[in-house]
């Protein structure tokens, strides 16, 4: 809900979205994958993957309504 609120606020204040730099990421616990527990892996996936997906889903309706090109750059 916070991401949706952010998208609405930005769109209402700026009335235009040209670029979204979607930069999400945490390193998480270091070590071989077989030594990591599920919670550590899940936390990294929640931030690094699902965080970016939430941003895209929140902003894409506004981008599709615009009559000019806009871009989303995903960096993870």
CSV table of C-alpha atoms in Angstrom, one decimal:
chain,number,residue,atom,x,y,z
A,1,UNK,CA,0.0,0.0,0.0
A,2,UNK,CA,2.9,2.4,0.6
A,3,UNK,CA,4.2,1.9,-2.9
A,4,UNK,CA,0.8,2.5,-4.4
A,5,UNK,CA,0.5,5.7,-2.3
A,6,UNK,CA,3.9,6.8,-3.5
A,7,UNK,CA,2.9,6.3,-7.2
A,8,UNK,CA,-0.3,8.2,-6.7
A,9,UNK,CA,1.5,11.1,-4.9
A,10,UNK,CA,4.2,11.4,-7.6
A,11,UNK,CA,1.7,11.3,-10.4
A,12,UNK,CA,-0.5,13.9,-8.8
A,13,UNK,CA,2.3,16.3,-7.9
A,14,UNK,CA,4.4,16.0,-11.0
A,15,UNK,CA,1.7,15.1,-13.5
A,16,UNK,CA,4.3,13.4,-15.6
A,17,UNK,CA,6.6,10.4,-15.2
A,18,UNK,CA,9.4,10.1,-17.7
A,19,UNK,CA,11.8,7.7,-15.9
A,20,UNK,CA,11.7,5.3,-13.1
A,21,UNK,CA,15.0,4.0,-11.8
A,22,UNK,CA,14.0,0.9,-9.9
A,23,UNK,CA,17.0,0.1,-7.8
A,24,UNK,CA,16.3,-2.4,-5.1
A,25,UNK,CA,18.7,-4.7,-3.4
A,26,UNK,CA,20.2,-6.1,-0.3
A,27,UNK,CA,23.1,-8.4,-0.1
A,28,UNK,CA,21.8,-10.7,2.6
A,29,UNK,CA,23.9,-13.2,4.4
A,30,UNK,CA,27.0,-14.3,2.6
A,31,UNK,CA,27.9,-18.0,2.2
A,32,UNK,CA,27.2,-21.0,0.0
A,33,UNK,CA,23.6,-21.3,-0.9
A,34,UNK,CA,23.4,-24.7,0.8
A,35,UNK,CA,24.4,-23.1,4.1
A,36,UNK,CA,21.7,-20.4,4.0
A,37,UNK,CA,18.4,-20.9,5.7
A,38,UNK,CA,15.1,-20.3,3.9
A,39,UNK,CA,14.4,-17.1,5.9
A,40,UNK,CA,17.6,-15.4,4.7
A,41,UNK,CA,16.9,-16.4,1.1
A,42,UNK,CA,13.3,-15.3,1.3
A,43,UNK,CA,14.3,-11.8,2.7
A,44,UNK,CA,16.7,-11.2,-0.2
A,45,UNK,CA,14.0,-12.3,-2.8
A,46,UNK,CA,11.3,-10.2,-1.1
A,47,UNK,CA,13.5,-7.0,-1.5
A,48,UNK,CA,15.4,-7.7,-4.6
A,49,UNK,CA,12.7,-9.3,-6.8
A,50,UNK,CA,9.3,-8.6,-5.2
A,51,UNK,CA,10.2,-5.0,-4.3
A,52,UNK,CA,10.9,-4.3,-8.0
A,53,UNK,CA,7.8,-6.0,-9.1
A,54,UNK,CA,5.7,-3.9,-6.7
A,55,UNK,CA,7.2,-0.7,-8.1
A,56,UNK,CA,6.5,-1.8,-11.7
A,57,UNK,CA,2.9,-2.7,-10.8
A,58,UNK,CA,2.2,0.5,-9.0
A,59,UNK,CA,3.6,2.8,-11.7
A,60,UNK,CA,2.8,1.1,-14.9
A,61,UNK,CA,-0.9,2.2,-15.0
A,62,UNK,CA,0.2,5.9,-14.9
A,63,UNK,CA,2.9,5.2,-17.6
A,64,UNK,CA,0.3,3.6,-19.9
A,65,UNK,CA,-2.0,6.6,-19.6
A,66,UNK,CA,0.6,9.0,-20.8
A,67,UNK,CA,0.8,10.0,-24.4
A,68,UNK,CA,4.6,10.1,-24.5
A,69,UNK,CA,7.4,7.6,-24.0
A,70,UNK,CA,8.5,6.8,-20.5
A,71,UNK,CA,11.0,4.2,-19.2
A,72,UNK,CA,11.5,1.9,-16.3
A,73,UNK,CA,15.2,1.0,-15.6
A,74,UNK,CA,15.5,-2.0,-13.3
A,75,UNK,CA,18.8,-2.4,-11.5
A,76,UNK,CA,19.3,-5.2,-9.0
